[in-house]
Short mmCIF file of C-alpha atoms and ligand atoms in Angstrom, two decimals:
data_model
loop_
_atom_site.label_atom_id
_atom_site.label_comp_id
_atom_site.label_asym_id
_atom_site.label_seq_id
_atom_site.Cartn_x
_atom_site.Cartn_y
_atom_site.Cartn_z
CA UNK N 613 5.41 56.87 -54.94
CA UNK N 614 5.79 55.93 -51.29
CA UNK N 615 8.27 57.15 -48.69
CA UNK N 616 8.71 57.37 -44.93
CA UNK N 617 10.63 59.76 -42.73
CA UNK N 618 11.43 60.34 -39.10
CA UNK N 619 11.84 63.73 -37.50
CA UNK N 620 12.28 64.88 -33.94
CA UNK N 621 10.40 67.58 -32.09
CA UNK N 622 12.10 70.77 -30.92
CA UNK N 623 12.10 73.04 -27.92
CA UNK N 624 12.28 76.78 -28.53
CA UNK N 625 14.92 78.74 -26.63
CA UNK N 626 13.60 81.95 -28.17
CA UNK N 627 9.90 81.61 -28.80
CA UNK N 628 7.65 82.02 -31.80
CA UNK N 629 4.34 83.42 -30.62
CA UNK N 630 2.03 85.45 -32.83
CA UNK N 631 2.18 85.82 -36.59
CA UNK N 632 2.83 88.57 -39.11
CA UNK N 633 -0.35 89.89 -40.71
CA UNK N 634 -0.64 88.16 -44.10
CA UNK N 635 -4.20 88.87 -45.12
CA UNK N 636 -5.41 85.42 -44.07
CA UNK N 637 -3.00 83.52 -46.34
CA UNK N 638 -1.90 81.18 -43.52
CA UNK N 639 1.82 81.65 -44.13
CA UNK N 640 2.83 81.30 -40.45
CA UNK N 641 5.45 84.06 -40.60
CA UNK N 642 6.66 84.75 -37.03
CA UNK N 643 6.97 88.21 -35.54
CA UNK N 644 10.60 87.63 -34.52
CA UNK N 645 13.54 85.41 -35.43
CA UNK N 646 13.65 82.46 -33.03
CA UNK N 647 15.96 79.65 -31.96
CA UNK N 648 15.48 76.04 -30.87
CA UNK N 649 17.08 72.72 -30.09
CA UNK N 650 15.81 69.72 -32.04
CA UNK N 651 15.62 67.08 -29.35
CA UNK N 652 16.04 63.36 -29.14
CA UNK N 653 14.74 61.59 -26.05
CA UNK N 654 17.39 59.37 -24.48
CA UNK N 655 15.47 58.16 -21.42
CA UNK N 656 11.89 57.37 -20.45
CA UNK N 657 11.25 55.19 -23.52
CA UNK N 658 10.52 58.12 -25.82
CA UNK N 659 12.76 59.44 -28.59
CA UNK N 660 10.39 62.42 -29.11
CA UNK N 661 10.07 61.42 -32.69
CA UNK N 662 7.45 61.29 -35.40
CA UNK N 663 7.42 58.53 -38.03
CA UNK N 664 5.37 59.34 -41.11
CA UNK N 665 4.63 57.40 -44.30
CA UNK N 666 3.22 59.08 -47.41
CA UNK N 667 1.94 57.34 -50.52
CA UNK N 668 0.45 58.82 -53.68
CA UNK N 669 -1.55 56.39 -55.78
CA UNK N 670 -4.20 56.29 -58.50
CA UNK N 671 -6.04 53.75 -56.37
CA UNK N 672 -6.85 56.35 -53.70
CA UNK N 673 -10.11 58.16 -54.35
CA UNK N 674 -9.45 60.97 -51.90
CA UNK N 675 -6.71 62.38 -49.67
CA UNK N 676 -6.62 60.83 -46.20
CA UNK N 677 -4.43 60.65 -43.15
CA UNK N 678 -4.40 58.53 -40.02
CA UNK N 679 -2.61 60.00 -36.99
CA UNK N 680 -2.20 57.67 -34.02
CA UNK N 681 -4.93 55.43 -35.43
CA UNK N 682 -7.35 58.36 -35.83
CA UNK N 683 -8.64 59.41 -39.26
CA UNK N 684 -8.13 63.16 -39.68
CA UNK N 685 -10.93 65.40 -40.95
CA UNK N 686 -11.70 69.14 -41.23
CA UNK N 687 -9.04 71.64 -40.23
CA UNK N 688 -6.57 68.89 -39.29
CA UNK N 689 -6.61 67.34 -42.77
CA UNK N 690 -6.64 70.83 -44.27
CA UNK N 691 -3.33 71.64 -42.55
CA UNK N 692 -1.80 68.50 -44.02
CA UNK N 693 -2.92 69.56 -47.50
CA UNK N 694 -1.35 73.00 -46.97
CA UNK N 695 2.03 71.23 -46.89
CA UNK N 696 1.43 68.48 -49.44
CA UNK N 697 -0.48 70.41 -52.14
CA UNK N 698 2.34 72.78 -53.17
CA UNK N 699 4.77 69.84 -53.28
CA UNK N 700 2.30 67.80 -55.34
CA UNK N 701 1.90 70.72 -57.74
CA UNK N 702 5.67 71.21 -57.97
CA UNK N 703 6.07 67.53 -58.91
CA UNK N 704 3.21 67.68 -61.43
CA UNK N 705 1.44 64.79 -59.67
CA UNK N 706 -2.36 64.55 -59.44
CA UNK N 707 -2.78 61.33 -57.45
CA UNK N 708 -4.41 61.43 -54.02
CA UNK N 709 -2.41 60.64 -50.90
CA UNK N 710 -2.68 58.25 -48.02
CA UNK N 711 -0.63 59.17 -44.95
CA UNK N 712 0.05 57.36 -41.71
CA UNK N 713 1.82 59.02 -38.79
CA UNK N 714 2.81 58.00 -35.30
CA UNK N 715 4.51 59.88 -32.47
CA UNK N 716 6.32 58.10 -29.68
CA UNK N 717 5.24 60.81 -27.21
CA UNK N 718 1.98 62.53 -26.14
CA UNK N 719 0.30 64.40 -29.00
CA UNK N 720 -0.69 68.05 -28.42
CA UNK N 721 0.55 68.27 -24.82
CA UNK N 722 3.00 71.10 -25.44
CA UNK N 723 5.83 68.76 -26.45
CA UNK N 724 5.77 70.00 -30.05
CA UNK N 725 4.24 66.92 -31.64
CA UNK N 726 3.06 69.01 -34.59
CA UNK N 727 6.61 70.22 -35.25
CA UNK N 728 7.96 66.67 -35.52
CA UNK N 729 4.92 65.54 -37.51
CA UNK N 730 4.89 68.27 -40.15
CA UNK N 731 8.65 68.08 -40.58
CA UNK N 732 8.49 64.31 -41.18
CA UNK N 733 5.53 64.91 -43.49
CA UNK N 734 7.44 67.41 -45.67
CA UNK N 735 10.42 65.07 -45.97
CA UNK N 736 8.36 61.94 -46.70
CA UNK N 737 6.02 63.71 -49.15
CA UNK N 738 8.85 65.32 -51.14
CA UNK N 739 10.70 62.03 -51.26
CA UNK N 740 7.59 60.10 -52.40
CA UNK N 741 7.14 62.72 -55.13
CA UNK N 742 10.76 62.40 -56.25
CA UNK N 743 11.56 66.05 -55.44
CA UNK N 744 15.12 66.94 -54.47
CA UNK N 745 14.78 70.04 -52.30
CA UNK N 746 17.21 71.65 -49.85
CA UNK N 747 16.43 71.45 -46.14
CA UNK N 748 15.93 75.22 -46.14
CA UNK N 749 13.32 75.02 -48.88
CA UNK N 750 11.63 72.02 -47.26
CA UNK N 751 11.44 73.99 -44.03
CA UNK N 752 9.32 76.65 -45.74
CA UNK N 753 6.78 74.01 -46.83
CA UNK N 754 6.66 72.37 -43.37
CA UNK N 755 6.03 75.86 -41.94
CA UNK N 756 2.65 76.00 -43.71
CA UNK N 757 1.41 73.11 -41.54
CA UNK N 758 2.81 74.35 -38.24
CA UNK N 759 5.18 77.25 -37.76
CA UNK N 760 7.51 75.53 -35.34
CA UNK N 761 7.88 72.57 -37.74
CA UNK N 762 10.21 74.75 -39.79
CA UNK N 763 12.90 74.24 -37.11
CA UNK N 764 12.63 70.43 -37.02
CA UNK N 765 14.01 70.20 -40.58
CA UNK N 766 17.47 70.35 -39.00
CA UNK N 767 18.97 68.50 -36.08
CA UNK N 768 20.99 70.26 -33.38
CA UNK N 769 20.46 73.97 -32.79
CA UNK N 770 18.37 75.87 -35.30
CA UNK N 771 17.66 79.51 -36.20
CA UNK N 772 14.36 80.46 -37.88
CA UNK N 773 14.66 83.66 -39.90
CA UNK N 774 11.29 85.34 -39.57
CA UNK N 775 11.49 86.68 -43.13
CA UNK N 776 8.74 88.66 -44.80
CA UNK N 777 7.59 86.25 -47.51
CA UNK N 778 7.18 82.51 -48.05
CA UNK N 779 10.71 82.03 -49.39
CA UNK N 780 12.50 84.22 -46.85
CA UNK N 781 11.02 82.61 -43.71
CA UNK N 782 13.13 79.47 -43.34
CA UNK N 783 15.22 77.55 -40.84
CA UNK N 784 19.01 77.40 -40.81
CA UNK N 785 21.22 75.17 -38.70
CA UNK N 786 23.32 76.98 -36.08
CA UNK N 787 25.35 73.87 -35.25
CA UNK N 788 24.93 70.18 -34.47
CA UNK N 789 25.03 69.34 -30.76
CA UNK N 790 28.77 68.99 -30.18
CA UNK N 791 29.96 72.61 -29.80
CA UNK N 792 27.28 73.22 -27.15
CA UNK N 793 26.65 70.17 -24.95
CA UNK N 794 23.11 70.64 -23.65
CA UNK N 795 20.41 68.38 -22.26
CA UNK N 796 16.77 69.15 -21.58
CA UNK N 797 15.24 67.24 -18.69
CA UNK N 798 11.54 67.39 -19.42
CA UNK N 799 9.32 67.36 -16.36
CA UNK N 800 5.94 66.00 -17.44
CA UNK N 801 3.20 67.12 -15.08
CA UNK N 802 0.25 66.49 -17.38
CA UNK N 803 0.03 64.34 -20.53
CA UNK N 804 -3.45 65.44 -21.63
CA UNK N 805 -4.25 67.39 -24.77
CA UNK N 806 -4.16 71.15 -24.27
CA UNK N 807 -7.44 73.06 -24.22
CA UNK N 808 -6.55 75.70 -26.80
CA UNK N 809 -4.17 74.82 -29.63
CA UNK N 810 -1.24 77.11 -30.38
CA UNK N 811 -2.68 77.44 -33.89
CA UNK N 812 -5.58 79.38 -32.35
CA UNK N 813 -3.47 81.08 -29.65
CA UNK N 814 -1.13 82.75 -32.17
CA UNK N 815 -4.08 84.68 -33.61
CA UNK N 816 -4.67 86.47 -30.30
CA UNK N 817 -1.09 87.46 -29.43
CA UNK N 818 -1.50 90.95 -30.93
CA UNK N 819 -4.26 91.75 -28.43
CA UNK N 820 -1.82 91.65 -25.49
CA UNK N 821 -0.32 95.01 -24.50
CA UNK N 822 2.99 93.16 -24.03
CA UNK N 823 3.12 91.71 -27.53
CA UNK N 824 5.22 94.41 -29.18
CA UNK N 825 7.78 94.55 -26.39
CA UNK N 826 8.08 90.74 -26.38
CA UNK N 827 8.64 90.82 -30.14
CA UNK N 828 11.26 93.53 -29.94
CA UNK N 829 13.19 91.87 -27.11
CA UNK N 830 12.97 88.44 -28.74
CA UNK N 831 14.45 89.73 -32.00
CA UNK N 832 17.55 90.89 -30.10
CA UNK N 833 17.68 87.82 -27.89
CA UNK N 834 17.57 85.44 -30.86
CA UNK N 835 20.90 86.85 -32.05
CA UNK N 836 22.38 86.80 -28.55
CA UNK N 837 21.38 83.17 -28.02
CA UNK N 838 22.75 82.11 -31.41
CA UNK N 839 26.12 83.63 -30.54
CA UNK N 840 26.08 82.18 -27.03
CA UNK N 841 25.38 78.67 -28.40
CA UNK N 842 28.42 78.96 -30.65
CA UNK N 843 30.44 80.25 -27.67
CA UNK N 844 29.28 77.28 -25.54
CA UNK N 845 27.96 79.76 -22.97
CA UNK N 846 25.20 77.98 -20.99
CA UNK N 847 24.67 80.83 -18.54
CA UNK N 848 23.75 83.25 -21.33
CA UNK N 849 21.66 80.75 -23.31
CA UNK N 850 19.85 79.47 -20.21
CA UNK N 851 19.08 82.78 -18.59
CA UNK N 852 17.86 84.35 -21.83
CA UNK N 853 15.79 81.26 -22.72
CA UNK N 854 14.18 81.30 -19.27
CA UNK N 855 13.12 84.92 -19.41
CA UNK N 856 12.06 84.69 -23.05
CA UNK N 857 9.68 81.89 -22.12
CA UNK N 858 8.19 84.07 -19.38
CA UNK N 859 7.67 86.90 -21.86
CA UNK N 860 5.67 84.52 -24.07
CA UNK N 861 3.51 83.32 -21.19
CA UNK N 862 2.91 86.93 -20.11
CA UNK N 863 1.56 87.63 -23.61
CA UNK N 864 -0.53 84.45 -23.55
CA UNK N 865 -2.08 85.30 -20.17
CA UNK N 866 -2.86 88.90 -21.12
CA UNK N 867 -4.37 88.42 -24.59
CA UNK N 868 -8.13 88.74 -25.13
CA UNK N 869 -8.26 84.94 -25.24
CA UNK N 870 -6.35 84.53 -21.96
CA UNK N 871 -4.29 81.36 -22.07
CA UNK N 872 -3.06 79.88 -18.81
CA UNK N 873 -0.96 76.94 -19.88
CA UNK N 874 0.78 76.76 -16.48
CA UNK N 875 -0.70 74.59 -13.79
CA UNK N 876 0.09 74.52 -10.07
CA UNK N 877 2.55 71.70 -10.78
CA UNK N 878 4.32 73.85 -13.38
CA UNK N 879 5.08 76.45 -10.73
CA UNK N 880 6.38 73.77 -8.39
CA UNK N 881 8.87 72.66 -11.06
CA UNK N 882 9.94 76.30 -11.57
CA UNK N 883 10.61 76.52 -7.82
CA UNK N 884 12.70 73.33 -7.96
CA UNK N 885 14.77 74.83 -10.77
CA UNK N 886 15.38 77.95 -8.68
CA UNK N 887 16.32 75.80 -5.68
CA UNK N 888 18.77 73.73 -7.72
CA UNK N 889 20.34 76.90 -9.08
CA UNK N 890 20.66 78.33 -5.58
CA UNK N 891 22.61 75.16 -4.71
CA UNK N 892 25.02 75.87 -7.57
CA UNK N 893 23.57 73.47 -10.15
CA UNK N 894 23.40 75.24 -13.49
CA UNK N 895 19.86 74.64 -14.70
CA UNK N 896 17.26 76.85 -16.40
CA UNK N 897 13.66 76.31 -17.44
CA UNK N 898 11.60 76.97 -20.53
CA UNK N 899 7.91 76.20 -21.12
CA UNK N 900 5.98 75.91 -24.39
CA UNK N 901 2.21 75.97 -24.93
CA UNK N 902 1.46 73.46 -22.19
CA UNK N 903 2.11 72.78 -18.51
CA UNK N 904 5.27 70.68 -18.91
CA UNK N 905 8.69 72.15 -18.18
CA UNK N 906 11.97 71.71 -20.05
CA UNK N 907 14.93 72.05 -17.67
CA UNK N 908 18.11 72.94 -19.54
CA UNK N 909 21.44 71.78 -18.15
CA UNK N 910 24.80 70.25 -18.98
CA UNK N 911 24.68 66.50 -19.86
CA UNK N 912 26.81 65.66 -16.80
CA UNK N 913 24.19 67.27 -14.53
CA UNK N 914 21.13 65.72 -16.20
CA UNK N 915 20.79 62.72 -13.86
CA UNK N 916 20.97 64.93 -10.78
CA UNK N 917 18.36 67.28 -12.22
CA UNK N 918 16.19 64.29 -13.13
CA UNK N 919 16.49 62.84 -9.61
CA UNK N 920 15.52 66.15 -8.04
CA UNK N 921 12.51 66.58 -10.33
CA UNK N 922 11.31 63.01 -9.91
CA UNK N 923 11.49 63.47 -6.15
CA UNK N 924 8.47 65.79 -6.40
CA UNK N 925 5.05 64.12 -6.35
CA UNK N 926 3.77 66.68 -8.85
CA UNK N 927 6.05 65.29 -11.60
CA UNK N 928 4.52 62.27 -13.39
CA UNK N 929 7.73 61.35 -15.19
CA UNK N 930 10.73 62.87 -16.89
CA UNK N 931 12.43 62.45 -20.24
CA UNK N 932 16.03 63.46 -20.81
CA UNK N 933 16.67 64.83 -24.28
CA UNK N 934 19.80 65.81 -26.18
CA UNK N 935 20.33 67.54 -29.53
CA UNK N 936 18.95 65.24 -32.25
CA UNK N 937 20.50 64.18 -35.51
CA UNK N 938 19.05 65.53 -38.76
CA UNK N 939 15.64 64.17 -39.78
CA UNK N 940 15.81 61.65 -42.60
CA UNK N 941 13.95 59.14 -44.75
CA UNK N 942 13.77 55.52 -43.61
CA UNK N 943 12.86 52.24 -45.26
CA UNK N 944 10.23 51.10 -42.74
CA UNK N 945 6.74 52.09 -43.83
CA UNK N 946 3.75 52.32 -41.48
CA UNK N 947 1.40 50.67 -44.01
O1 PMV A 1901 4.02 75.75 -34.45
P1 PMV A 1901 2.97 76.03 -33.46
O2 PMV A 1901 1.82 76.73 -34.07
O3 PMV A 1901 2.57 74.79 -32.71
O4 PMV A 1901 3.54 77.07 -32.39
C1 PMV A 1901 4.16 76.67 -31.24
C2 PMV A 1901 4.74 77.81 -30.52
C3 PMV A 1901 5.44 77.47 -29.21
O5 PMV A 1901 5.71 76.09 -29.11
C4 PMV A 1901 4.56 77.86 -28.05
C5 PMV A 1901 6.74 78.26 -29.13
C6 PMV A 1901 7.78 77.84 -30.14
O6 PMV A 1901 8.51 78.71 -30.61
O7 PMV A 1901 7.90 76.62 -30.39
#
């Protein structure tokens, strides 16, 4: 009863921020449908990938998990159990688990490490338990660990239906990368852990006066972006993704737990993106819950965008990413 999986992280083009009221059941149902690209790093020595091994055995006296060499406790281990327990029950297994997980990129720095991690966890755990579940169903279980993990259950471009119940809030693939050639050049300006986790941030979204308008606009924009991806229309995808990201940060900054994920360096990267666009280079930005900036462009422009970004002293390094393949099980175990 042992299996391993790899899964990539994802960058939201239409954001998930704030959750539907569910009476404290922790279902992570988003307020609006949202869209992302599951991303594979192709430069900078990072594939933006999580590798996770799960084993159930009678020899384990309790559940445990090691992430990046660190033994998880408290809320962190609790979130892992939220994903594994229903799968363990489904399989009729009572054995405890041992889990090892490694990311090849900074954990909790707004690069969606939890998305890659919980997606790999759902795949490895279900495989170790001998369950044969569809990607859509697996996405609902990964969602219980971290909302955005739902979207990493598919490669390429992905649509998360917000739904209104556990079963109806799942991720569906829009398309693999080919119909919409897109790269994200990630400008890393800070690799540290973020001060406030998105897990906590979501809970405060409803206190912003801009929350309902962001939700309403995002619901419409999710559909527009899905269509534009299928039409290979970068201008529409990029410009909507850019403004949708700003809506999310406006909500973050104006909630009763004000969250300023941007740093001075973040704004400098935004200015570079504007300058490149003024020069006729088609590039757009989007920012998650951290200071780093994803610059969206055509693959043939990625090196030029990278060169421009790396020319700024405020950028520590860059990673170029493209649409990833589907996550899958692998034979190499971490322990
Ligand atoms: O899945 P969480 O709880 O880490 O939420 C992350 C939300 C954002 O990354 C900020 C936006 C998104 O849609 O991925």
